[in-house]
mmCIF file of C-alpha atoms in Angstrom:
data_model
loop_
_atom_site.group_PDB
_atom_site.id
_atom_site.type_symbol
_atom_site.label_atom_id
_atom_site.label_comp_id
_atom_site.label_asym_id
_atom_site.label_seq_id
_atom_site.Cartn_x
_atom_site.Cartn_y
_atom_site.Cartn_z
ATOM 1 C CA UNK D 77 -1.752 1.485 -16.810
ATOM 2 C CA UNK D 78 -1.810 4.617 -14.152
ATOM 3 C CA UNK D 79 -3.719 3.680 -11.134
ATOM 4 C CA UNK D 80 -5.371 6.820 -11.611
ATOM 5 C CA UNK D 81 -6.680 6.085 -15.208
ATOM 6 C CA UNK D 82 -7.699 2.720 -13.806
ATOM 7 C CA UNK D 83 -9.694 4.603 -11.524
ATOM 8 C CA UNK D 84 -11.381 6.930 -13.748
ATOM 9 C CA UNK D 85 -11.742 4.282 -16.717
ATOM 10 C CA UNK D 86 -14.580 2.475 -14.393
ATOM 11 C CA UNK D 87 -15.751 3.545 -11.373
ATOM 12 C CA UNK D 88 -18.668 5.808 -10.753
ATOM 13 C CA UNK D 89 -20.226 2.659 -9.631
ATOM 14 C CA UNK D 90 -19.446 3.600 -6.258
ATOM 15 C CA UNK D 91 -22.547 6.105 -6.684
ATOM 16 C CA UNK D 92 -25.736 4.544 -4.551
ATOM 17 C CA UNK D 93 -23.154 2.254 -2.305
ATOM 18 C CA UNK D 94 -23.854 3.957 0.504
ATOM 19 C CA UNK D 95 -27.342 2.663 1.043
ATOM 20 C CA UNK D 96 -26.430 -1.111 0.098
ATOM 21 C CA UNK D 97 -24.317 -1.081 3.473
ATOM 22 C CA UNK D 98 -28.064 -1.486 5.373
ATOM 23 C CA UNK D 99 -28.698 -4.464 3.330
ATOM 24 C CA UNK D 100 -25.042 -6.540 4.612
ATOM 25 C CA UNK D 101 -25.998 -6.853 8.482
ATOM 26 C CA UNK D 102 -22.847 -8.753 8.403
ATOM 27 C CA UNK D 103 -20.658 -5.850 7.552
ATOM 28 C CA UNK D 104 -21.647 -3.535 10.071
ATOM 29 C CA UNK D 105 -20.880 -5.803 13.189
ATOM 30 C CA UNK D 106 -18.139 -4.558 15.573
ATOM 31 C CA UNK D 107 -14.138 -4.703 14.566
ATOM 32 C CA UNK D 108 -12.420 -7.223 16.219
ATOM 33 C CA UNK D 109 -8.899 -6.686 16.802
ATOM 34 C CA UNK D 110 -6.518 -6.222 14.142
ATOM 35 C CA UNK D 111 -3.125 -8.589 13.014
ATOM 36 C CA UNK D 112 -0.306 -6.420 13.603
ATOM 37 C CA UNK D 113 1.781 -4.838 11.391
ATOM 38 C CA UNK D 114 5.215 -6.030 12.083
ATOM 39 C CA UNK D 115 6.860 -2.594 10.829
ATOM 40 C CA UNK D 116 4.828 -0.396 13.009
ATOM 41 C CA UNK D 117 7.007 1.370 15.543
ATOM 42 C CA UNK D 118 5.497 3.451 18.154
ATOM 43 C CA UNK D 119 8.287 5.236 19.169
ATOM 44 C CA UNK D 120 8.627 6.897 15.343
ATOM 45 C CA UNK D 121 7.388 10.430 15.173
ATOM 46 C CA UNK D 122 7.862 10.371 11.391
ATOM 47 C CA UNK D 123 5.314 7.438 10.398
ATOM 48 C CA UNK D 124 6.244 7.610 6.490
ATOM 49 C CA UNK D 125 9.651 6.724 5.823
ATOM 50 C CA UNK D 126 10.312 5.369 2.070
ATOM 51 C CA UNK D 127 9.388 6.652 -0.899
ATOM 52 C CA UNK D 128 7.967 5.470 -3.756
ATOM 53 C CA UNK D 129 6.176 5.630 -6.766
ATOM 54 C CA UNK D 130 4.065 3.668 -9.268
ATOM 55 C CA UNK D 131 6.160 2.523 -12.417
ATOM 56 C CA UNK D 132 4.019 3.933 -14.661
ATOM 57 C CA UNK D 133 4.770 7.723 -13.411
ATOM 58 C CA UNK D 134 8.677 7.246 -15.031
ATOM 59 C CA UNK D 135 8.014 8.643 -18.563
ATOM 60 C CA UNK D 136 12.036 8.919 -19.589
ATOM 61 C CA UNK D 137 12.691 6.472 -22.816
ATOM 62 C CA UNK D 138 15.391 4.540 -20.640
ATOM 63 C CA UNK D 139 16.177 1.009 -19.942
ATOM 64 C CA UNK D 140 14.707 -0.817 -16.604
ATOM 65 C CA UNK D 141 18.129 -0.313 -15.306
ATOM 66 C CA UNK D 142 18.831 3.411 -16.263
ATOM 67 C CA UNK D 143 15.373 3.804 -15.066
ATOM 68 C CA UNK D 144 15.912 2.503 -11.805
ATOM 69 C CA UNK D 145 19.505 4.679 -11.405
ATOM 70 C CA UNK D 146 17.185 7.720 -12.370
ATOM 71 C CA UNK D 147 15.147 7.028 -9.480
ATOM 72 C CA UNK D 148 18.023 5.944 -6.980
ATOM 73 C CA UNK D 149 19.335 9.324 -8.096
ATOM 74 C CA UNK D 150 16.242 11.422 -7.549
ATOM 75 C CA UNK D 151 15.836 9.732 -3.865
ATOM 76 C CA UNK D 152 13.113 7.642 -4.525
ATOM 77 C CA UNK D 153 13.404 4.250 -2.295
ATOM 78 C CA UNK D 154 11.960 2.112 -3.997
ATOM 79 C CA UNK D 155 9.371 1.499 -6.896
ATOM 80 C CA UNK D 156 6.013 -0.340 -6.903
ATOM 81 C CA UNK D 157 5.190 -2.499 -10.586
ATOM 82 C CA UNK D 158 2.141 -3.525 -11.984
ATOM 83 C CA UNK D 159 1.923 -7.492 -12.281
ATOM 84 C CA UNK D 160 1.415 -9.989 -14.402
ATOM 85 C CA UNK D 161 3.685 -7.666 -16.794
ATOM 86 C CA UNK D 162 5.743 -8.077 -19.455
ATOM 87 C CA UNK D 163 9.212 -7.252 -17.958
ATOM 88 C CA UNK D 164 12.199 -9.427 -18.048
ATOM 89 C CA UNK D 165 12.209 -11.086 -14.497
ATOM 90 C CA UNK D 166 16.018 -11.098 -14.834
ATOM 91 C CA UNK D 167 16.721 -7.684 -16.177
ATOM 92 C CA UNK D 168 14.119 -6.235 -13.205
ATOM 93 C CA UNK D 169 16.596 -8.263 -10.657
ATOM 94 C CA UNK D 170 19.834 -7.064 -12.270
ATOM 95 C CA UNK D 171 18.578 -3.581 -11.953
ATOM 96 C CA UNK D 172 17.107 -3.802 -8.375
ATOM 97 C CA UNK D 173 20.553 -5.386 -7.446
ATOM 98 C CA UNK D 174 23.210 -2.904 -9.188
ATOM 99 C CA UNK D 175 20.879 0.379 -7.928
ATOM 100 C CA UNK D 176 19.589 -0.760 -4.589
ATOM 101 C CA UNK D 177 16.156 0.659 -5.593
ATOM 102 C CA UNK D 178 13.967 -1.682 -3.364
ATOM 103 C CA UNK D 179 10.932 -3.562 -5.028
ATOM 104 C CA UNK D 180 8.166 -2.830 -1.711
ATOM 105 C CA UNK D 181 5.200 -4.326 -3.806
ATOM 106 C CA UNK D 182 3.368 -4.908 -6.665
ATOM 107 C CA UNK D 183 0.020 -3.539 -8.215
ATOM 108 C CA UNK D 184 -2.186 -6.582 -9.327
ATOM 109 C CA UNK D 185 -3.135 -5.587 -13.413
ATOM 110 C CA UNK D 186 -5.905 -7.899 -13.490
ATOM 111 C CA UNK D 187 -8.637 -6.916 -10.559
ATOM 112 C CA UNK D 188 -10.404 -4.290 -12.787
ATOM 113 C CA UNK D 189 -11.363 -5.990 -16.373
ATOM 114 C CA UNK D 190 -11.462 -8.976 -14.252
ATOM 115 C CA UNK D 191 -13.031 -8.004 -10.942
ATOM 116 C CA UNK D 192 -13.401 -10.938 -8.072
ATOM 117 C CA UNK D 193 -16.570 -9.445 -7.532
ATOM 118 C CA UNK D 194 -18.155 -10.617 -11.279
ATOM 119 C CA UNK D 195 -20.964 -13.009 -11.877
ATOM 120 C CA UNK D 196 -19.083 -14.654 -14.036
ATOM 121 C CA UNK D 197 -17.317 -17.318 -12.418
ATOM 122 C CA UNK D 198 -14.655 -17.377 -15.545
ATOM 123 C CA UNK D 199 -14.101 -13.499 -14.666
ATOM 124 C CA UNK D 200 -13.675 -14.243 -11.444
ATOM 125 C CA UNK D 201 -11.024 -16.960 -11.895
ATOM 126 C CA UNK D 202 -8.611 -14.953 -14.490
ATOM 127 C CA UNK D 203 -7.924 -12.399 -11.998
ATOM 128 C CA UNK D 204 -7.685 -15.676 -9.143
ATOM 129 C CA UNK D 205 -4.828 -16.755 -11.675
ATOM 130 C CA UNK D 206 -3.419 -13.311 -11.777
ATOM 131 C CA UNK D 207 -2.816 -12.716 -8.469
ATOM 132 C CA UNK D 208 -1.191 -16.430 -8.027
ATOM 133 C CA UNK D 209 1.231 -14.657 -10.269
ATOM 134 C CA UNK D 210 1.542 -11.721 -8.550
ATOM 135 C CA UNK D 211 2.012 -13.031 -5.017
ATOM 136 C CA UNK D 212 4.910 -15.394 -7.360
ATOM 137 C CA UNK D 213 6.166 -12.796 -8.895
ATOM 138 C CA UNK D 214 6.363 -9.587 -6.150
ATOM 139 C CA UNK D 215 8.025 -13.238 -3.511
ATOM 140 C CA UNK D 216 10.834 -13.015 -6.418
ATOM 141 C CA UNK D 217 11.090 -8.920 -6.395
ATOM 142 C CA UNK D 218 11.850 -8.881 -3.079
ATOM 143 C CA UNK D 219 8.238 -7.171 -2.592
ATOM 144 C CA UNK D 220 6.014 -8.258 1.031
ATOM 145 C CA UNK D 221 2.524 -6.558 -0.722
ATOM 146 C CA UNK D 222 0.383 -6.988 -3.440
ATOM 147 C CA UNK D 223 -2.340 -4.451 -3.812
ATOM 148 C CA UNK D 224 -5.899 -5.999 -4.635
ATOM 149 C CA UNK D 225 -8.977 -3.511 -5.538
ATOM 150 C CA UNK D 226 -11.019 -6.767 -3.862
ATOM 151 C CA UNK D 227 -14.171 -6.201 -5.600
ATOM 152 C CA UNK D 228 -16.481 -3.464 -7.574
ATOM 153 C CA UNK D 229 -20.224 -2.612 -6.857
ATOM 154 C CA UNK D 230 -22.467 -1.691 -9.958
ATOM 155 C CA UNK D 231 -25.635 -1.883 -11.863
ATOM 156 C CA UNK D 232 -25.381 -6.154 -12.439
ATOM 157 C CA UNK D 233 -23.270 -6.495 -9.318
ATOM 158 C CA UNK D 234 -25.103 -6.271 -5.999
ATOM 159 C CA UNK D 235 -23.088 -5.149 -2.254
ATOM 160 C CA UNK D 236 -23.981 -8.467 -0.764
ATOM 161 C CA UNK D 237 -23.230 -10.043 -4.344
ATOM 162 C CA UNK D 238 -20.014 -8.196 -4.624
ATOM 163 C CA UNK D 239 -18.811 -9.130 -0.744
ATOM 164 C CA UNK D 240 -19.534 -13.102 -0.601
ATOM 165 C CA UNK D 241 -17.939 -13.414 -3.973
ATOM 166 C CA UNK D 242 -14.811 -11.443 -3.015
ATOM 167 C CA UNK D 243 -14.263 -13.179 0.110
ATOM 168 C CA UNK D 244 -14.968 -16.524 -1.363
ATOM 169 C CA UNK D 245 -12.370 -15.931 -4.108
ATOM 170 C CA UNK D 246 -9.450 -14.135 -1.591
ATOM 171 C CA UNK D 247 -9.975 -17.446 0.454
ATOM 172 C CA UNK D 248 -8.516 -19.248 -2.668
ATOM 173 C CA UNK D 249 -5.588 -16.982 -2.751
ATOM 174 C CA UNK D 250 -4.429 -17.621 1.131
ATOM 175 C CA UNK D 251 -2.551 -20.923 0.327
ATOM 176 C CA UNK D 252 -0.503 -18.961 -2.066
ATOM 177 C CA UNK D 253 0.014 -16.065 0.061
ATOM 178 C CA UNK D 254 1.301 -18.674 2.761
ATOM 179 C CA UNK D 255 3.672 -20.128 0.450
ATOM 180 C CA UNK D 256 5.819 -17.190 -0.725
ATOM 181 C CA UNK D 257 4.877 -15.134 2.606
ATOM 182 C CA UNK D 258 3.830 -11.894 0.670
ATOM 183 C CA UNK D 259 0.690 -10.243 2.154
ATOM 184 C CA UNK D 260 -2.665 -8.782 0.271
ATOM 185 C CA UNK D 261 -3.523 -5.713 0.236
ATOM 186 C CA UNK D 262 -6.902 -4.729 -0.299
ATOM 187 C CA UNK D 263 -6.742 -0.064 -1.307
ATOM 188 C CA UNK D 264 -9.904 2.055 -1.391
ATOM 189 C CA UNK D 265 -10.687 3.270 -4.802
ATOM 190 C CA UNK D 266 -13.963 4.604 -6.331
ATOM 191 C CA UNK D 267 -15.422 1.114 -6.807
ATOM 192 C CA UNK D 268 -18.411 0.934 -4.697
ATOM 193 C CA UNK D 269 -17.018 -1.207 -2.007
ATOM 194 C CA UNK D 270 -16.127 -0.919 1.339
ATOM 195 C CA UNK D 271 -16.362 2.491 1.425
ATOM 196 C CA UNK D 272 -16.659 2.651 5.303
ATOM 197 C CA UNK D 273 -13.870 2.214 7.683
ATOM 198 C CA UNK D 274 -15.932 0.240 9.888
ATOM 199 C CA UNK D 275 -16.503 -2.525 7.095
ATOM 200 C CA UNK D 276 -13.039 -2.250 5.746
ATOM 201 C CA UNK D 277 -11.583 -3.195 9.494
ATOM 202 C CA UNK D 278 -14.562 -5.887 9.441
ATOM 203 C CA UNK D 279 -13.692 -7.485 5.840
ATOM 204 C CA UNK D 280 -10.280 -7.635 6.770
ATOM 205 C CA UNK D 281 -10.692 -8.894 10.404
ATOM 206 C CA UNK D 282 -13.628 -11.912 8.570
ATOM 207 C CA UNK D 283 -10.184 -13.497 6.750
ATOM 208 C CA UNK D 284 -8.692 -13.987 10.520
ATOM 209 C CA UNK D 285 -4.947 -14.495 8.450
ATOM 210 C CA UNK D 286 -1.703 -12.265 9.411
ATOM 211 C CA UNK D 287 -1.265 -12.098 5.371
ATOM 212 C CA UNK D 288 -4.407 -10.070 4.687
ATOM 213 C CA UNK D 289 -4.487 -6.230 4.980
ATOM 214 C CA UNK D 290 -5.140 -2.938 3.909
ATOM 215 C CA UNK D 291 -3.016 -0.841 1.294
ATOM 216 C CA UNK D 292 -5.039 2.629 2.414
ATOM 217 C CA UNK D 293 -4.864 5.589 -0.241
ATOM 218 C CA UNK D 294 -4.402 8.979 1.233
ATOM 219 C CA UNK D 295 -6.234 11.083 -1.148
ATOM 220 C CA UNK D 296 -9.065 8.647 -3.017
ATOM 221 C CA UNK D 297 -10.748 8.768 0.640
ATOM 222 C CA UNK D 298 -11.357 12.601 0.456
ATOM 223 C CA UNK D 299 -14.096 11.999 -1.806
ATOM 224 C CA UNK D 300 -16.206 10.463 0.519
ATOM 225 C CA UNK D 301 -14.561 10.726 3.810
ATOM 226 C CA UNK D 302 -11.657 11.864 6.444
ATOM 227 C CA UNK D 303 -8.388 10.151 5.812
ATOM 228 C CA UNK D 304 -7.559 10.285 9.842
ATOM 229 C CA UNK D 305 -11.081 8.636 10.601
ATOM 230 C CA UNK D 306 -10.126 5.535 8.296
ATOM 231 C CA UNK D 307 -6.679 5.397 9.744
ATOM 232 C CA UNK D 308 -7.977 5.339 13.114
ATOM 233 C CA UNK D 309 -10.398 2.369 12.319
ATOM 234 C CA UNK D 310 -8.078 0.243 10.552
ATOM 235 C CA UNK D 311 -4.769 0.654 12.604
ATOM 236 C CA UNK D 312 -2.366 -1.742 12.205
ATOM 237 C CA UNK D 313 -4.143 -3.484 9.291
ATOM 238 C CA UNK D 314 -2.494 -0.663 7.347
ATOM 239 C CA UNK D 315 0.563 -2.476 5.379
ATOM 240 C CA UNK D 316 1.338 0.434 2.855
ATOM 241 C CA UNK D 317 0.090 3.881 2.024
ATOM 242 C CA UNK D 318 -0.506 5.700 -1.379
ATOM 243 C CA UNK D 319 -0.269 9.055 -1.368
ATOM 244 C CA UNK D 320 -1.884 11.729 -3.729
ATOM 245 C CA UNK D 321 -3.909 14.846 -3.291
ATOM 246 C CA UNK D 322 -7.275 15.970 -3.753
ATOM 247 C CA UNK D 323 -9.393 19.318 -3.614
ATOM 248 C CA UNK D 324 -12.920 19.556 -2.581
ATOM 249 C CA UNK D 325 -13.125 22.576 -4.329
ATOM 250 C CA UNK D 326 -12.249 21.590 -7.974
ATOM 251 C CA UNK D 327 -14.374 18.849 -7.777
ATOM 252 C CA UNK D 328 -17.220 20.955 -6.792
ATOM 253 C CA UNK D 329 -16.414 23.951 -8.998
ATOM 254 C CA UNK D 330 -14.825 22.073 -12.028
ATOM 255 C CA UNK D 331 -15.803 18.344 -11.723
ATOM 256 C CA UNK D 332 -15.181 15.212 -9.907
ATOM 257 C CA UNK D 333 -11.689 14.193 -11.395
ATOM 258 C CA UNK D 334 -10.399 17.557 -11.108
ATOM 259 C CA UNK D 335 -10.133 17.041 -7.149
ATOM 260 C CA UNK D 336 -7.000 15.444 -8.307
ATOM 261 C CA UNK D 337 -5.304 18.398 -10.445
ATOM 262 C CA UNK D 338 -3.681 19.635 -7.407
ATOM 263 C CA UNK D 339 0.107 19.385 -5.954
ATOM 264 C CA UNK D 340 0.938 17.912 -2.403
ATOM 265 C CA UNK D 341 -0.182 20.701 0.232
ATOM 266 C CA UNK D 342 -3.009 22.535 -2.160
ATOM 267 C CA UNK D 343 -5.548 20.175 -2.017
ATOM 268 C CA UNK D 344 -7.753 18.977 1.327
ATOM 269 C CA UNK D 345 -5.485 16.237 2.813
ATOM 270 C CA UNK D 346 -4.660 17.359 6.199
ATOM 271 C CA UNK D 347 -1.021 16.273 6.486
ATOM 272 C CA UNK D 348 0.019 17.539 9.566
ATOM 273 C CA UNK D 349 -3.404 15.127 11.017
ATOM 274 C CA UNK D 350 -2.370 12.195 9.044
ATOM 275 C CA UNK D 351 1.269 12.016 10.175
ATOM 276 C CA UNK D 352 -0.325 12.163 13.871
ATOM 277 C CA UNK D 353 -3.134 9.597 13.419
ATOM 278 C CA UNK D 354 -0.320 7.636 11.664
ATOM 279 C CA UNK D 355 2.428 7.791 14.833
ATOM 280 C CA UNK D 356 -1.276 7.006 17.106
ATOM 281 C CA UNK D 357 -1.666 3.759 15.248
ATOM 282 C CA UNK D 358 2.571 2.726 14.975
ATOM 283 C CA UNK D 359 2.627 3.178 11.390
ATOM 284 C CA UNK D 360 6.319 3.463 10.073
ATOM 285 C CA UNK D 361 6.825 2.164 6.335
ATOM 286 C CA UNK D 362 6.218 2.761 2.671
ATOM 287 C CA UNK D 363 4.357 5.473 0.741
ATOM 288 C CA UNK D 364 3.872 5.273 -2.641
ATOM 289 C CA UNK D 365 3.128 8.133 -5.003
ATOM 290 C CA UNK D 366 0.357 7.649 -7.154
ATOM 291 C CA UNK D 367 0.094 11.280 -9.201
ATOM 292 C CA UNK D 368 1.142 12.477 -12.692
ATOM 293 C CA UNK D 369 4.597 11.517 -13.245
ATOM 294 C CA UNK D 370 6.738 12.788 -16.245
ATOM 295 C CA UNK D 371 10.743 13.602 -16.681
ATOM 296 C CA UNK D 372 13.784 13.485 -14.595
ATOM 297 C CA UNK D 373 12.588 17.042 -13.731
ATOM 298 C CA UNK D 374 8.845 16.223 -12.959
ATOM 299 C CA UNK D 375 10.060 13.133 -10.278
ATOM 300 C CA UNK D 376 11.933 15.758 -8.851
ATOM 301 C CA UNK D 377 9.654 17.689 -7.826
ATOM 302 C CA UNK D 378 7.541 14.605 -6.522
ATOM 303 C CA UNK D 379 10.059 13.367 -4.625
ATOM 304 C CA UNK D 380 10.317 16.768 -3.003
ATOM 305 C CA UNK D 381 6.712 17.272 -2.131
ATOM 306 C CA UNK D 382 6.894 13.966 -0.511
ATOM 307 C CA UNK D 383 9.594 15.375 1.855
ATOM 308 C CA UNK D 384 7.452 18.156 2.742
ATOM 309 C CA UNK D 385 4.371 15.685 3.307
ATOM 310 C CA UNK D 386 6.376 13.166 5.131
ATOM 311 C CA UNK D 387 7.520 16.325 7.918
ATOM 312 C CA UNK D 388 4.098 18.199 7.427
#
C-alpha cells in the first residue's frame, strides 16, 4: 500500500496531540547528543545524493526485473519495498544484481493495523514479529534502514500510553537489529506522536543504541511545522529522507489532503533552506520519493523534479 494512503486511511488522530506533550515531563527534557550518522559528510554541498522511490509508485504491468531496468533507466538509484511482502526473495536479488538498482531500505507493512502503540498486547506483538522480518529481510536486500511509524495517538490510546508501550516494544527489536546490523527508522506521519522535534531527538536519544534513528519526511512536517527546524533538532539522527510536497494553501482553501496535490517546487517546502540546514547537519545520502507514481512517463518526470530539488 502507498505510504500516502496509509497515511490518510488512519490518522487524524494526531488532532489534540499537541496538548498531551504537557502531560510526558519525560519527553520534554533536554536532547542529549546524537549517534552519528556514518554517511554524513560535511564537506558535501549537495546533501541529497540518491534517488529513490517507494515500490508502490511503479504502476507499469512488468516483471520485478523489467521493473527494476525501468527504473535503472529512468535514473532512479535505488528503490525502497514494503516488508513482510509477498515477493520472491530470489527473483528481488536476481533483479537488484543484473540492474544495479540498490535496495537502501525497507517500509515495515505491519506498524499501522498493528501499531506498537496498542493496548492490546497481541497487536502489539504481530507488528514485533513483523519487523523481526523486516530487519531479516531488508539484511538480505542489501538495505541498512527499516522505516517504523513507532506508535499512533488516539481516542483509546493515551501520549504517555502510546510512548512507554512503543519504547518497551522497540527495546525487543534491538537484539535483532544487532544481529543483521540494519538500523530503525522511526518517520513523522500524521499519527499523533512525536510531533515535536524536541521529543523526536529525545525518543531517539532514550534508546542510547547507534541502530536507532530517524527516517524524517520532508513534506508530512509542513502540516504542523518547519522542515529546517526539525532538521536542525535531530541532526545526525537523520538516516534517510522522504521527500514529497505540500501546500498550505490547498489545504486551507480545498482541504487537508489536498496540501499534497502539488508537484516538487509549487507547494511550501523551502528547498533551497532544506538543502542548507541539510549540508549544516552533514547529511549526504538517500531520498526517497513518496508522491503519485504512474508510467514510464510519470517516473520521469519524478525523477526530474528530484534533480531540481536536490540543486534547489
Amino acid at each position: 500500500m502507498q505510504r500516502r494512503e496509509f497515511l490518510k486511511n488512519g490518522s487524524l488522530a494526531a488532532v489534540g496531540g499537541f496538548a498531551a506533550i504537557e502531560s510526558a515531563p519525560h519527553v520534554i527534557a533536554s536532547v542529549s547528543a546524537p549517534f552519528v550518522n556514518p554517511v554524513s559528510n560535511p564537506a558535501l554541498k549537495t546533501p541529497m545524493v540518491k534517488k529513490s522511490l517507494k515500490w508502490g509508485m511503479v504502476k507499469e504491468d512488468l516483471s520485478v526485473l523489467d521493473k527494476f531496468k525501468l527504473l535503472k533507466d529512468l535514473g532512479f538509484d535505488g528503490v525502497e519495498l514494503d516488508t513482510p511482502n509477498n515477493l520472491d526473495m530470489k527473483e528481488v536479488l536476481d533483479a537488484r544484481d543484473k540492474t544495479g538498482l540498490e535496495l537502501p531500505g525497507t517500509v515495515n507493512s505491519a506498524h499501522w493495523k498493528s501499531p506498537l502503540s496498542d493496548p492490546d498486547p497481541k497487536v502489539r506483538e504481530v507488528c514485533v514479529k513483523a519487523m523481526e522480518k523486516s530487519l531479516q529481510d531488508t539484511k538480505q536486500y542489501g538495505g541498512t534502514t527499516v522505516l517504523l511509524v513507532p506508535g499512533v495517538v488516539k481516542a483509546d490510546v493515551s501520549y504517555e500510553d502510546a510512548y512507554e508501550r512503543c519504547r518497551k516494544e522497540i527495546k525487543k527489536l534491538l537484539p535483532m537489529a544487532e544481529k543483521t546490523g540494519v538500523k530503525i527508522a522511526f518517520e513523522n506521519v500524521w499519527n499523533g506522536f512525536l510531533i515535536s522535534p524536541l521529543e523526536a531527538a529525545r525518543f531517539v536519544d532514550e534508546f542510547k543504541h547507534p541502530l536507532v534513528g530517524w527516517y524524517f519526511d520532508v513534506g508530512n512536517i509542513l502540516r504542523y511545522g518547519w522542515p529546517t527546524h526539525w532538521i536542525e533538532t535531530l541532526g545526525k539522527r537523520i538516516l534517510k529522507l522522504d521527500v514529497k510536497e505540500y501546500s498550505l494553501k490547498k489545504q486551507q482553501d480545498e482541504g487537508l489532503w489536498k496540501g499534497f496535490d502539488v508537484e516538487f517546487l509549487e507547494g511550501d517546502c523551502n528547498w533551497s533552506a532544506v538543502n542548507k540546514a541539510l549540508v549544516k547537519i552533514g547529511y549526504s545520502g538517500w531520498a526517497s520519493a513518496e508522491v503519485n507514481g504512474g508510467d514510464r512517463t510519470r517516473l520521469l518526470t519524478i525523477r526530474e523534479k528530484m534533480d531540481a530539488i536536490f540543486t534547489a
